[in-house]
Structure formats: structure tokens, C-alpha cells
Coordinates of C-alpha atoms in Angstrom, one line a residue:
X5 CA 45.0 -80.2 19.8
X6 CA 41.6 -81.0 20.8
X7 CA 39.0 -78.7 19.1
X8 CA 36.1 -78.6 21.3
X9 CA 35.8 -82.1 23.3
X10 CA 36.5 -86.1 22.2
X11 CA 35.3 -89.3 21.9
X12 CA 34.8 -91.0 25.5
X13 CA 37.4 -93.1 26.3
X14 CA 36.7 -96.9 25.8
X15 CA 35.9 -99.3 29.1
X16 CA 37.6 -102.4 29.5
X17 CA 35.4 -104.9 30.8
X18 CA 37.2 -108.0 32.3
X19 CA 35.1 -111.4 33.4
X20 CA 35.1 -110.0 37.0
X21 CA 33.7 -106.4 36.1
X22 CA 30.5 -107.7 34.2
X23 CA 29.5 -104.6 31.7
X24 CA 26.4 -102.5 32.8
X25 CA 23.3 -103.8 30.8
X26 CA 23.4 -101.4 28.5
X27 CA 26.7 -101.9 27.0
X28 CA 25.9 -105.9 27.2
X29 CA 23.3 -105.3 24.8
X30 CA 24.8 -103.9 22.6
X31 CA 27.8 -105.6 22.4
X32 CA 26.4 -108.6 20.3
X33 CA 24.6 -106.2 18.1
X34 CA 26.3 -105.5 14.4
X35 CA 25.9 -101.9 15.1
X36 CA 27.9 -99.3 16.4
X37 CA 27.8 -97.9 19.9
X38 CA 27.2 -93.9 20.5
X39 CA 30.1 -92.5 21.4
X40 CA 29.3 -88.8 23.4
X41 CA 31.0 -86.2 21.4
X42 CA 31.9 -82.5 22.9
X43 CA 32.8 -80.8 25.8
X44 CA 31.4 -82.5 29.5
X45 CA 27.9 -80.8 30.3
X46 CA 29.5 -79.4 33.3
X47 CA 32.0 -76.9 31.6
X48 CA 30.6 -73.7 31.1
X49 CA 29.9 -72.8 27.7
X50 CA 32.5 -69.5 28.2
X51 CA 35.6 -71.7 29.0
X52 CA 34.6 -74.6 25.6
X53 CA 34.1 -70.8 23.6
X54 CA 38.0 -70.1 24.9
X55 CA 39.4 -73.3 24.2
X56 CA 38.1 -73.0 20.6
X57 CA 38.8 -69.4 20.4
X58 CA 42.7 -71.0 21.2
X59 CA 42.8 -73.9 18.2
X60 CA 41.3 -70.8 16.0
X61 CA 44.2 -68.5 17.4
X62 CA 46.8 -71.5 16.7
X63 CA 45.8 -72.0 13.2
X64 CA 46.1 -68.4 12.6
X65 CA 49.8 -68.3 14.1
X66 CA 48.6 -66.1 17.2
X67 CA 50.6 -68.6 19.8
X68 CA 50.8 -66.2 22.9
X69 CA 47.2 -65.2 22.6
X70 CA 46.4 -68.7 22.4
X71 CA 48.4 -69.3 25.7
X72 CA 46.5 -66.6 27.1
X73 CA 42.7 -68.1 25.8
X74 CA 43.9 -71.5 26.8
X75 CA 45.0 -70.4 30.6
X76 CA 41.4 -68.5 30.9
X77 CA 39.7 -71.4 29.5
X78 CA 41.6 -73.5 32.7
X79 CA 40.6 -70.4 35.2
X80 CA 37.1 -70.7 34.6
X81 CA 37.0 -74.4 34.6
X82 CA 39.6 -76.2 36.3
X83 CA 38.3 -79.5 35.4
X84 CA 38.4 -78.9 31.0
X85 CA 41.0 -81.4 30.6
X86 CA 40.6 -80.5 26.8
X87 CA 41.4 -76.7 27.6
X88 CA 44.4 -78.4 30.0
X89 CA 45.7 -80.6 27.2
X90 CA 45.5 -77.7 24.5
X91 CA 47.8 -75.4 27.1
X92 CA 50.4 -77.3 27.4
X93 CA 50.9 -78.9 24.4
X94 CA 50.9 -75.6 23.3
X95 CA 53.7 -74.8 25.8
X96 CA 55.3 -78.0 25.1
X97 CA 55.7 -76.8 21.4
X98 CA 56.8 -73.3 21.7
X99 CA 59.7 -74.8 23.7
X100 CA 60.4 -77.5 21.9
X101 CA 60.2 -74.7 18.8
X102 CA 62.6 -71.9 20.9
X103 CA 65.1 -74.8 21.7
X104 CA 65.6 -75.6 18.1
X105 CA 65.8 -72.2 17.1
X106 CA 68.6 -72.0 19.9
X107 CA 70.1 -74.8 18.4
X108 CA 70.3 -73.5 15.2
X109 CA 71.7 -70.6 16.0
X110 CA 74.5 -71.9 17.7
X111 CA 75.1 -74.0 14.7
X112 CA 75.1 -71.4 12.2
X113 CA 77.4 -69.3 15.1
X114 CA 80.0 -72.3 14.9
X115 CA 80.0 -72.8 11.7
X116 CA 80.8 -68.8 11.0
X117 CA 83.3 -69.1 13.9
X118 CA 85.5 -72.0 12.2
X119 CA 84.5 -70.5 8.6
X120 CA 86.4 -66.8 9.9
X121 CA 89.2 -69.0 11.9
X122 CA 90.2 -71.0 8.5
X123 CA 90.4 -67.5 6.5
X124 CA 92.7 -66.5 9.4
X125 CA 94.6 -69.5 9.0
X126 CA 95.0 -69.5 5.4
X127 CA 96.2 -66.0 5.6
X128 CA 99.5 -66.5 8.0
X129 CA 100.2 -69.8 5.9
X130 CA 99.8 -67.4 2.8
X131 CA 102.0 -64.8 4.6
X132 CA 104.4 -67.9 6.2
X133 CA 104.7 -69.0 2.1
X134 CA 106.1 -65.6 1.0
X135 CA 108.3 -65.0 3.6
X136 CA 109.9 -68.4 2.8
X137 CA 109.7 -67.8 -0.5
X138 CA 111.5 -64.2 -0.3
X139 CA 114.1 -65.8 2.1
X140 CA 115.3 -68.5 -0.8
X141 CA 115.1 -66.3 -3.6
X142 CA 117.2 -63.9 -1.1
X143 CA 114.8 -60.6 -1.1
X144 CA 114.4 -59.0 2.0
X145 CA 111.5 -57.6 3.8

């Protein structure tokens, strides 16, 4: 999830696209470029207070009221790809985390299923055993 913004994508400058003069001078310098951290300056400060009111409400297992902080994170600013990404990967999760609990279940259904249809089985073979049994040994039912 992304917290509260992230690192500015990196450029790619090919021969034909010269860099701007800024990043051509420090691209032969030893030291480290800048990198912006944080939410863009155009998101309102109420929609970056959502989406990090939504990573708090994650970490503290709150998931639907993290859907909800997310979604009116995206309602105030439609352009917060961070508050975008956070929704649905959230939603991404939950169903990948439903599915699997579907999944088990189903297993754990089967399983029981053939488990209770074996005891039935071994029951008429037990019954089938004595009834053979009885008929040699000449007793009647």
C-alpha cells in the first residue's frame, strides 16, 4: 500500500530526447538526485488525511472502513492515484482472501463428505461380513 505518496517515477532519456539541463547536470555529479517525496501539491490535504487514515485502518484489521476511507479519498480527488492504488488493491485482496476461504471450505466440505461416505461403506461391508458369516456357520437372521 502506499502510505502517503512515492518516489517520482524515473525518466528515460534516449539520444533523441536530450535531458532538461537540470537533470544533465547532475547526471555526471557523484551525488544523488532529489527525488520529490509525498502526495502531488494538487490533492487536497482531506483526501492524503483519508488515504492515510485507510493504511492506519488496514494495519489495524478494519478492512471495510478502509474501503470506505479509500473510496472518499477517490471522491474528493479523483486524480490521487495513491488513494486509487490503495482501493483496489485493497479490493483485490479481500477477494482474493474470500475466494480462498471459499476454497477451503469446499475442501474441508469434501473431505467430510468422503470421510461420512467411507464409514457408510465400511458399515454394509461390516454388515455384508456377518451375514456371510451367519449363512456358513448356518444361523439364521
Amino acid at each position: 500500500y502506499v502510505p502517503a505518496g512515492r518516489p517520482a517515477a524515473p525518466i528515460a532519456y534516449t539520444p533523441s530526447t536530450p535531458a532538461p539541463r537540470s537533470i544533465r547536470a547532475t547526471q555526471d555529479s557523484p551525488r544523488p538526485v532529489a527525488m520529490p517525496w509525498g502526495p502531488p501539491a494538487d490533492v487536497p490535504a482531506e483526501a492524503v488525511a483519508l488515504n492515510r487514515k485507510g493504511v492506519d485502518q488496514i494495519l489495524l484489521g478494519q478492512i471495510e472502513d478502509a474501503i470506505e476511507s479509500f473510496r472518499l479519498a477517490i471522491e474528493i480527488a479523483p486524480d490521487y492515484v495513491d488513494a486509487a492504488v490503495n482501493h483496489r488493491e485493497l479490493l483485490t485482496r479481500l477477494v482474493q482472501r474470500r475466494v480462498n476461504e471459499w476454497q477451503t471450505r469446499q475442501g474441508e466440505e469434501a473431505v467430510a463428505s468422503s470421510e461420512r461416505r467411507a464409514e457408510q461403506r465400511a458399515k454394509r461391508a461390516a454388515r455384508s461380513r456377518r451375514r456371510t458369516l451367519d449363512r456358513l456357520l448356518g444361523k439364521s437372521a
